[in-house]
């Protein structure tokens, strides 16, 4: 994958999400959204798995450029757009919504919107949970990946409160990546992590729209 400086590199969470997409067996020709696309890794995975159309969104100009390069180099019909949830709503609804959003908790005195997500890691997750019922077509589903430190139960509650059926469909314990390592001091203080703990459980949550919200 082409990756410009400052664009999130596909890592364990990206591969866990791609594996969950493979197992989910989206219907052939599905209309797919990759929200917070980064390099476009998940958008490319969706297009190569038989999606009818793929829209990839990101707020970062370099991510948009990287995703376009990765789509075009593979001659895949992926529409890459700069924007957030409002822009996603203009292109929806979707049969499948995929997202590896920023979810790293960080100190209020630091942070980078490309991967940090507020003191509790939910600055992007909460609006996404609220928006999913309207982004999904009836019978559609979403797959969202994030760390245990961002509140797995909170995500499940918010999705269910929005009328979606939600559950954890994949999980994996992985070593801290570069971003988590850079925030290790804050994580140890906020979550009272014992010295030497340098792993996190990453989960994929599936949310199904089984009826109109």
Coordinates of N, CA and C in Angstrom, one line a residue:
X1 N 0.8 -1.2 0.0 CA 0.0 0.0 0.0 C 0.9 1.2 0.0
X2 N 0.5 2.2 -0.9 CA 1.2 3.5 -0.8 C 0.8 4.2 0.5
X3 N 1.8 4.8 1.1 CA 1.5 5.6 2.4 C 2.3 6.8 2.4
X4 N 1.7 7.9 2.5 CA 2.4 9.2 2.6 C 2.7 9.4 4.1
X5 N 3.8 10.2 4.4 CA 4.1 10.6 5.8 C 2.9 11.2 6.5
X6 N 2.7 10.7 7.7 CA 1.6 11.2 8.5 C 0.2 10.5 8.3
X7 N 0.2 9.5 7.4 CA -1.0 8.7 7.2 C -0.9 7.4 8.0
X8 N -1.9 7.0 8.7 CA -1.9 5.8 9.5 C -1.6 4.5 8.7
X9 N -0.6 3.8 9.1 CA -0.1 2.6 8.5 C -1.1 1.4 8.8
X10 N -1.5 0.6 7.9 CA -2.3 -0.6 8.2 C -1.6 -1.4 9.2
X11 N -2.2 -1.8 10.3 CA -1.6 -2.6 11.4 C -2.5 -3.7 11.8
X12 N -2.3 -4.2 13.0 CA -3.1 -5.3 13.5 C -4.6 -5.0 13.4
X13 N -5.0 -3.8 13.8 CA -6.5 -3.5 13.8 C -7.0 -3.5 12.4
X14 N -6.2 -3.0 11.5 CA -6.7 -3.0 10.1 C -6.9 -4.5 9.6
X15 N -6.0 -5.3 9.9 CA -6.0 -6.7 9.4 C -7.2 -7.5 10.1
X16 N -7.4 -7.2 11.4 CA -8.5 -7.8 12.1 C -9.8 -7.4 11.5
X17 N -10.0 -6.1 11.1 CA -11.2 -5.6 10.5 C -11.4 -6.3 9.1
X18 N -10.3 -6.4 8.3 CA -10.4 -7.0 7.0 C -10.8 -8.5 7.1
X19 N -10.3 -9.2 8.1 CA -10.7 -10.6 8.3 C -12.1 -10.7 8.7
X20 N -12.6 -9.7 9.5 CA -14.0 -9.8 9.9 C -14.9 -9.5 8.7
X21 N -14.5 -8.6 7.8 CA -15.2 -8.4 6.6 C -15.3 -9.6 5.7
X22 N -14.2 -10.3 5.6 CA -14.2 -11.6 4.8 C -15.2 -12.6 5.4
X23 N -15.2 -12.7 6.7 CA -16.2 -13.7 7.3 C -17.6 -13.2 7.3
X24 N -17.8 -11.9 7.2 CA -19.2 -11.4 7.2 C -19.9 -11.7 5.9
X25 N -19.2 -12.0 4.8 CA -19.8 -12.4 3.6 C -20.8 -11.4 3.1
X26 N -20.4 -10.1 2.8 CA -21.3 -9.1 2.3 C -21.9 -9.5 1.0
X27 N -23.1 -9.2 0.7 CA -23.8 -9.6 -0.5 C -23.0 -9.0 -1.7
X28 N -22.9 -9.8 -2.8 CA -22.3 -9.3 -4.0 C -22.9 -8.0 -4.5
X29 N -22.1 -7.1 -4.9 CA -22.6 -5.8 -5.4 C -23.0 -4.8 -4.3
X30 N -22.6 -5.1 -3.0 CA -23.0 -4.2 -1.9 C -22.4 -2.8 -2.1
X31 N -23.2 -1.9 -1.6 CA -22.7 -0.5 -1.6 C -22.0 -0.3 -0.2
X32 N -20.7 0.1 -0.3 CA -19.9 0.0 0.9 C -19.3 1.4 1.2
X33 N -19.2 1.7 2.5 CA -18.5 2.9 3.0 C -17.3 2.5 3.8
X34 N -16.2 3.1 3.5 CA -15.0 3.0 4.4 C -14.8 4.3 5.1
X35 N -15.2 4.4 6.3 CA -15.1 5.7 7.1 C -13.8 5.8 7.8
X36 N -13.1 6.9 7.6 CA -11.7 7.1 8.2 C -10.8 6.1 7.5
X37 N -10.7 6.2 6.2 CA -10.0 5.3 5.3 C -8.5 5.2 5.4
X38 N -7.8 6.3 5.8 CA -6.4 6.2 5.9 C -5.8 6.0 4.5
X39 N -5.0 4.9 4.4 CA -4.4 4.5 3.1 C -5.4 4.0 2.1
X40 N -6.6 3.6 2.6 CA -7.6 3.0 1.7 C -7.5 1.5 1.8
X41 N -6.7 1.0 2.8 CA -6.5 -0.5 2.9 C -7.9 -1.3 3.0
X42 N -8.8 -0.8 3.8 CA -10.1 -1.5 4.0 C -10.9 -1.3 2.7
X43 N -10.9 -0.1 2.2 CA -11.7 0.2 0.9 C -11.2 -0.8 -0.2
X44 N -9.9 -0.9 -0.3 CA -9.4 -1.9 -1.3 C -9.8 -3.3 -1.0
X45 N -9.8 -3.7 0.2 CA -10.2 -5.0 0.6 C -11.7 -5.3 0.2
X46 N -12.5 -4.2 0.5 CA -13.9 -4.4 0.2 C -14.1 -4.5 -1.4
X47 N -13.4 -3.6 -2.1 CA -13.6 -3.7 -3.6 C -13.1 -5.0 -4.2
X48 N -12.0 -5.5 -3.6 CA -11.5 -6.8 -4.1 C -12.4 -8.0 -3.7
X49 N -13.2 -7.8 -2.7 CA -14.1 -8.9 -2.2 C -15.4 -8.9 -2.9
X50 N -15.6 -8.0 -3.9 CA -16.9 -8.1 -4.7 C -17.9 -7.0 -4.4
X51 N -17.5 -5.9 -3.7 CA -18.4 -4.8 -3.5 C -18.8 -4.2 -4.8
X52 N -20.1 -3.7 -4.9 CA -20.5 -3.1 -6.2 C -20.0 -1.7 -6.3
X53 N -19.9 -1.0 -5.2 CA -19.3 0.4 -5.1 C -18.7 0.6 -3.8
X54 N -17.7 1.4 -3.7 CA -17.0 1.7 -2.5 C -16.7 3.2 -2.4
X55 N -17.2 3.8 -1.3 CA -16.9 5.2 -1.0 C -15.9 5.2 0.2
X56 N -14.8 5.9 0.0 CA -13.8 6.0 1.1 C -13.7 7.4 1.6
X57 N -13.8 7.7 2.9 CA -13.8 9.0 3.4 C -12.7 9.2 4.4
X58 N -12.1 10.4 4.4 CA -11.1 10.7 5.5 C -11.1 12.3 5.5
X59 N -10.8 12.8 6.7 CA -10.7 14.2 6.8 C -9.3 14.8 6.5
X60 N -8.3 13.9 6.4 CA -6.9 14.3 6.2 C -6.6 14.3 4.7
X61 N -6.1 15.4 4.1 CA -5.8 15.5 2.7 C -4.8 14.4 2.2
X62 N -3.8 14.2 3.1 CA -2.8 13.2 2.7 C -3.4 11.8 2.6
X63 N -4.3 11.5 3.5 CA -5.0 10.2 3.5 C -5.8 10.0 2.2
X64 N -6.5 11.1 1.8 CA -7.3 11.1 0.6 C -6.4 10.8 -0.6
X65 N -5.3 11.5 -0.7 CA -4.3 11.2 -1.8 C -3.8 9.8 -1.8
X66 N -3.4 9.3 -0.6 CA -2.9 8.0 -0.5 C -3.9 6.9 -0.9
X67 N -5.2 7.1 -0.5 CA -6.2 6.2 -0.8 C -6.5 6.2 -2.3
X68 N -6.5 7.4 -2.9 CA -6.7 7.5 -4.4 C -5.6 6.8 -5.1
X69 N -4.3 6.9 -4.7 CA -3.2 6.3 -5.3 C -3.3 4.7 -5.2
X70 N -3.7 4.3 -4.1 CA -3.9 2.8 -3.9 C -5.0 2.2 -4.7
X71 N -6.1 3.0 -4.8 CA -7.2 2.5 -5.7 C -6.9 2.5 -7.1
X72 N -6.3 3.6 -7.6 CA -5.9 3.7 -9.0 C -4.8 2.8 -9.4
X73 N -3.9 2.5 -8.6 CA -2.8 1.6 -8.9 C -3.3 0.2 -9.1
X74 N -4.5 -0.1 -8.5 CA -5.1 -1.4 -8.6 C -6.3 -1.4 -9.6
X75 N -6.5 -0.2 -10.2 CA -7.6 -0.1 -11.1 C -9.0 -0.5 -10.5
X76 N -9.2 0.0 -9.3 CA -10.4 -0.4 -8.5 C -11.3 0.8 -8.5
X77 N -12.6 0.6 -8.7 CA -13.6 1.7 -8.8 C -14.0 2.2 -7.4
X78 N -13.0 2.8 -6.7 CA -13.3 3.4 -5.4 C -13.3 4.9 -5.4
X79 N -14.4 5.5 -4.9 CA -14.6 6.9 -4.9 C -14.0 7.4 -3.5
X80 N -13.0 8.2 -3.6 CA -12.3 8.7 -2.4 C -12.7 10.2 -2.2
X81 N -13.2 10.5 -1.0 CA -13.8 11.8 -0.8 C -13.2 12.3 0.6
X82 N -12.9 13.6 0.6 CA -12.5 14.2 1.9 C -13.7 14.7 2.6
X83 N -13.8 14.2 3.9 CA -15.0 14.7 4.7 C -15.2 13.7 5.9
X84 N -16.2 14.1 6.7 CA -16.6 13.3 7.9 C -18.0 12.7 7.7
X85 N -18.7 12.7 8.8 CA -20.0 12.0 8.8 C -21.0 12.8 8.0
X86 N -21.0 14.1 8.0 CA -21.9 14.8 7.1 C -21.8 14.5 5.7
X87 N -20.5 14.3 5.2 CA -20.2 14.0 3.9 C -20.7 12.5 3.6
X88 N -20.4 11.7 4.6 CA -20.9 10.3 4.4 C -22.4 10.2 4.2
X89 N -23.1 11.0 4.9 CA -24.6 11.0 4.8 C -25.0 11.4 3.4
X90 N -24.3 12.3 2.8 CA -24.7 12.7 1.4 C -24.5 11.6 0.4
X91 N -23.7 10.6 0.7 CA -23.5 9.5 -0.3 C -24.2 8.2 0.1
X92 N -24.8 8.2 1.3 CA -25.5 7.0 1.7 C -27.0 6.9 1.3
X93 N -27.7 5.9 1.8 CA -27.3 4.9 2.8 C -26.5 3.8 2.1
X94 N -25.8 3.0 3.0 CA -24.9 1.9 2.5 C -25.4 0.6 3.0
X95 N -25.0 -0.4 2.3 CA -25.3 -1.8 2.7 C -24.3 -2.2 3.8
X96 N -23.1 -1.7 3.7 CA -22.0 -2.1 4.6 C -21.2 -0.8 4.9
X97 N -21.0 -0.6 6.2 CA -20.1 0.5 6.7 C -19.0 -0.1 7.5
X98 N -17.8 0.3 7.1 CA -16.6 -0.2 7.7 C -15.8 0.9 8.3
X99 N -15.2 0.8 9.5 CA -14.5 1.9 10.0 C -13.4 1.4 11.0
X100 N -12.2 2.0 10.8 CA -11.1 1.9 11.8 C -10.8 3.4 12.2
X101 N -11.7 3.9 13.1 CA -11.6 5.3 13.4 C -10.5 5.6 14.4
X102 N -10.1 6.9 14.5 CA -9.2 7.3 15.6 C -9.8 6.9 16.9
X103 N -9.0 6.2 17.8 CA -9.6 5.8 19.1 C -8.6 5.8 20.2
X104 N -7.4 6.3 20.0 CA -6.4 6.3 21.1 C -6.7 7.4 22.1
X105 N -6.9 7.1 23.4 CA -7.1 8.2 24.4 C -5.8 8.9 24.5
X106 N -5.9 10.2 24.8 CA -4.7 11.0 25.0 C -4.9 12.2 26.0
X107 N -3.8 12.7 26.4 CA -3.8 13.8 27.4 C -4.4 15.0 26.7
X108 N -5.1 15.9 27.4 CA -5.7 17.1 26.8 C -4.6 18.0 26.3
X109 N -3.4 17.9 26.8 CA -2.3 18.8 26.3 C -1.7 18.4 25.0
X110 N -2.1 17.2 24.5 CA -1.5 16.7 23.3 C -2.6 16.1 22.4
X111 N -2.2 15.7 21.3 CA -3.2 15.0 20.4 C -3.0 15.3 19.0
X112 N -3.4 14.3 18.2 CA -3.3 14.5 16.7 C -4.6 13.9 16.2
X113 N -5.4 14.7 15.5 CA -6.8 14.2 15.1 C -6.7 13.0 14.1
X114 N -5.5 12.7 13.6 CA -5.4 11.6 12.7 C -5.5 10.2 13.4
X115 N -5.2 10.2 14.7 CA -5.4 9.0 15.5 C -5.8 9.1 16.9
X116 N -5.6 10.3 17.5 CA -6.0 10.5 18.9 C -7.5 10.9 18.9
X117 N -8.2 10.6 20.0 CA -9.6 10.7 20.0 C -10.1 11.1 21.4
X118 N -9.5 12.2 22.0 CA -10.0 12.7 23.2 C -9.6 11.9 24.4
X119 N -9.9 12.4 25.6 CA -9.5 11.8 26.9 C -9.9 10.3 27.0
X120 N -11.1 10.0 26.5 CA -11.6 8.6 26.6 C -11.5 7.8 25.3
X121 N -11.0 8.4 24.3 CA -10.9 7.7 23.0 C -12.1 7.6 22.2
X122 N -13.2 8.4 22.5 CA -14.5 8.3 21.9 C -14.9 9.5 21.1
X123 N -14.0 10.4 20.8 CA -14.4 11.6 20.1 C -14.9 11.3 18.7
X124 N -14.5 10.3 18.1 CA -15.0 9.9 16.8 C -16.0 8.7 16.9
X125 N -15.8 7.8 17.9 CA -16.7 6.7 18.0 C -18.1 7.1 18.4
X126 N -18.3 8.0 19.3 CA -19.6 8.4 19.7 C -20.5 9.0 18.6
X127 N -19.9 10.0 17.8 CA -20.7 10.4 16.7 C -21.0 9.4 15.6
X128 N -20.0 8.5 15.4 CA -20.2 7.4 14.5 C -21.3 6.4 14.9
X129 N -21.3 6.1 16.2 CA -22.4 5.2 16.7 C -23.8 5.9 16.5
X130 N -23.8 7.2 16.8 CA -25.1 7.9 16.6 C -25.5 8.0 15.2
X131 N -24.6 8.1 14.3 CA -24.9 8.2 12.9 C -25.2 6.9 12.1
X132 N -24.7 5.8 12.6 CA -24.9 4.6 11.9 C -26.3 4.2 11.5
X133 N -27.3 4.3 12.4 CA -28.6 3.9 12.0 C -29.1 4.6 10.7
X134 N -28.7 5.8 10.5 CA -29.1 6.5 9.2 C -28.1 6.3 8.1
X135 N -26.9 5.8 8.4 CA -26.0 5.5 7.3 C -26.3 4.1 6.7
X136 N -26.9 3.3 7.4 CA -27.1 1.9 7.0 C -28.5 1.7 6.3
X137 N -28.5 1.0 5.2 CA -29.7 0.6 4.6 C -30.4 -0.5 5.4
X138 N -31.7 -0.6 5.3 CA -32.4 -1.7 6.0 C -31.7 -3.1 5.6
X139 N -31.4 -3.9 6.7 CA -30.7 -5.1 6.4 C -29.2 -5.0 6.3
X140 N -28.7 -3.7 6.3 CA -27.3 -3.5 6.2 C -26.5 -3.7 7.6
X141 N -25.2 -3.7 7.5 CA -24.4 -3.9 8.7 C -23.2 -3.1 8.7
X142 N -22.6 -2.8 9.9 CA -21.4 -2.1 10.1 C -20.4 -2.9 10.8
X143 N -19.1 -2.7 10.5 CA -18.0 -3.3 11.3 C -17.1 -2.2 11.7
X144 N -16.9 -2.1 13.0 CA -16.1 -1.0 13.6 C -15.1 -1.6 14.5
X145 N -13.8 -1.2 14.3 CA -12.7 -1.8 15.2 C -12.2 -0.7 16.1
X146 N -11.9 -1.1 17.3 CA -11.2 -0.2 18.3 C -10.7 -1.0 19.5
X147 N -9.9 -0.3 20.3 CA -9.2 -0.8 21.4 C -10.2 -1.0 22.6
X148 N -9.8 -1.9 23.5 CA -10.5 -2.1 24.8 C -10.5 -0.8 25.6
X149 N -9.4 0.0 25.4 CA -9.3 1.2 26.2 C -10.3 2.3 25.8
X150 N -11.0 2.1 24.7 CA -12.0 3.1 24.2 C -13.4 2.8 24.6
X151 N -13.6 1.7 25.3 CA -14.9 1.4 25.9 C -15.8 0.5 25.0
X152 N -15.5 -0.8 25.0 CA -16.2 -1.7 24.2 C -17.7 -1.8 24.6
X153 N -18.0 -1.9 25.9 CA -19.4 -1.9 26.3 C -20.1 -0.6 26.0
X154 N -19.4 0.5 26.1 CA -20.0 1.8 25.7 C -20.5 1.8 24.3
X155 N -19.7 1.3 23.4 CA -20.0 1.2 22.0 C -21.2 0.3 21.8
X156 N -21.3 -0.8 22.4 CA -22.4 -1.8 22.3 C -23.7 -1.1 22.8
X157 N -23.6 -0.4 23.9 CA -24.8 0.3 24.5 C -25.3 1.3 23.5
X158 N -24.4 2.2 23.0 CA -24.8 3.2 22.1 C -25.4 2.7 20.8
X159 N -24.9 1.7 20.3 CA -25.4 1.1 19.0 C -26.8 0.5 19.3
X160 N -26.9 -0.2 20.4 CA -28.2 -0.8 20.7 C -29.3 0.3 21.0
X161 N -28.9 1.3 21.7 CA -29.8 2.4 21.9 C -30.3 3.1 20.6
X162 N -29.5 3.0 19.6 CA -29.8 3.5 18.3 C -30.7 2.5 17.5
X163 N -31.1 1.4 18.1 CA -31.9 0.5 17.4 C -31.2 -0.6 16.6
X164 N -29.9 -0.7 16.7 CA -29.1 -1.7 16.0 C -28.8 -2.9 16.9
X165 N -28.7 -4.0 16.2 CA -28.3 -5.2 16.9 C -26.7 -5.2 16.9
X166 N -26.1 -5.4 18.0 CA -24.7 -5.2 18.1 C -24.0 -6.3 18.9
X167 N -22.8 -6.7 18.5 CA -22.1 -7.7 19.2 C -20.6 -7.7 18.8
X168 N -19.7 -8.2 19.6 CA -18.3 -8.3 19.3 C -18.2 -9.6 18.4
X169 N -17.6 -9.4 17.2 CA -17.4 -10.6 16.3 C -16.0 -11.0 16.1
X170 N -15.0 -10.2 16.6 CA -13.6 -10.6 16.5 C -12.8 -9.9 17.6
X171 N -11.8 -10.5 18.1 CA -11.0 -9.9 19.1 C -9.6 -10.5 19.1
X172 N -8.6 -9.6 19.4 CA -7.2 -10.1 19.3 C -6.4 -9.3 20.3
X173 N -5.5 -9.9 21.1 CA -4.6 -9.1 21.9 C -3.3 -8.9 21.2
X174 N -2.9 -7.7 21.1 CA -1.7 -7.3 20.3 C -0.8 -6.4 21.1
X175 N 0.4 -6.3 20.8 CA 1.3 -5.4 21.4 C 0.9 -3.9 21.1
X176 N 1.2 -3.0 22.0 CA 1.0 -1.6 21.6 C 1.7 -1.3 20.3
X177 N 1.0 -0.6 19.4 CA 1.6 0.0 18.2 C 2.3 1.3 18.5
X178 N 2.8 1.9 17.5 CA 3.6 3.2 17.7 C 2.8 4.3 18.4
X179 N 1.5 4.4 18.0 CA 0.7 5.5 18.6 C 0.4 5.2 20.1
X180 N 0.0 3.9 20.4 CA -0.3 3.6 21.8 C 1.0 3.7 22.6
X181 N 2.1 3.3 22.1 CA 3.4 3.4 22.9 C 3.6 4.9 23.2
X182 N 3.4 5.8 22.3 CA 3.6 7.2 22.5 C 2.7 7.8 23.6
X183 N 1.6 7.1 23.8 CA 0.6 7.5 24.8 C 0.6 6.6 26.1
X184 N 1.6 5.8 26.2 CA 1.7 4.8 27.3 C 1.6 5.4 28.7
X185 N 2.3 6.5 28.9 CA 2.3 7.2 30.2 C 0.9 7.6 30.6
X186 N 0.2 8.2 29.6 CA -1.2 8.6 29.9 C -2.1 7.4 30.2
X187 N -1.9 6.4 29.4 CA -2.8 5.2 29.5 C -2.6 4.5 30.9
X188 N -1.3 4.5 31.3 CA -1.0 3.9 32.6 C -1.6 4.7 33.8
X189 N -1.6 6.0 33.6 CA -2.2 6.8 34.7 C -3.8 6.7 34.6
X190 N -4.4 6.9 33.5 CA -5.8 6.9 33.4 C -6.4 5.5 33.7
X191 N -5.8 4.5 33.3 CA -6.4 3.1 33.5 C -5.7 2.3 34.5
X192 N -4.8 2.9 35.2 CA -4.0 2.3 36.3 C -3.4 1.0 35.9
X193 N -2.8 1.0 34.7 CA -2.1 -0.2 34.2 C -0.9 -0.5 35.0
X194 N -0.7 -1.8 35.3 CA 0.5 -2.2 36.0 C 1.7 -2.0 35.2
X195 N 2.9 -1.7 35.8 CA 4.1 -1.6 35.0 C 4.4 -2.8 34.2
X196 N 4.8 -2.6 33.0 CA 5.2 -3.7 32.1 C 4.0 -4.1 31.2
X197 N 2.8 -3.7 31.5 CA 1.7 -4.0 30.6 C 1.8 -3.2 29.3
X198 N 2.0 -3.9 28.2 CA 2.2 -3.2 26.9 C 1.4 -3.8 25.8
X199 N 0.2 -4.4 26.1 CA -0.6 -5.0 25.1 C -2.0 -4.4 25.3
X200 N -2.8 -4.6 24.3 CA -4.2 -4.2 24.3 C -5.1 -5.2 23.6
X201 N -6.3 -5.3 23.9 CA -7.2 -6.2 23.2 C -7.9 -5.3 22.2
X202 N -7.8 -5.6 20.9 CA -8.5 -4.9 19.8 C -9.7 -5.8 19.4
X203 N -10.9 -5.1 19.3 CA -12.1 -5.8 18.9 C -12.8 -5.2 17.7
X204 N -13.5 -6.1 17.0 CA -14.4 -5.6 15.9 C -15.8 -5.8 16.4
X205 N -16.6 -4.8 16.3 CA -18.0 -4.8 16.7 C -18.9 -4.7 15.4
X206 N -19.8 -5.7 15.3 CA -20.8 -5.7 14.2 C -22.1 -5.1 14.7
X207 N -22.6 -4.2 13.9 CA -23.9 -3.6 14.1 C -24.8 -3.8 12.9
X208 N -26.0 -4.4 13.1 CA -27.0 -4.7 12.1 C -28.2 -3.8 12.2
X209 N -28.6 -3.3 11.1 CA -29.9 -2.5 11.0 C -31.0 -3.5 10.6
X210 N -31.7 -4.0 11.5 CA -32.7 -5.0 11.2 C -34.1 -4.4 10.9
X211 N -34.2 -3.1 11.2 CA -35.5 -2.4 11.0 C -35.2 -0.9 10.9
X212 N -36.2 -0.2 10.5 CA -36.0 1.3 10.3 C -35.9 1.9 11.7
X213 N -34.9 2.8 11.9 CA -34.8 3.4 13.2 C -35.9 4.3 13.6

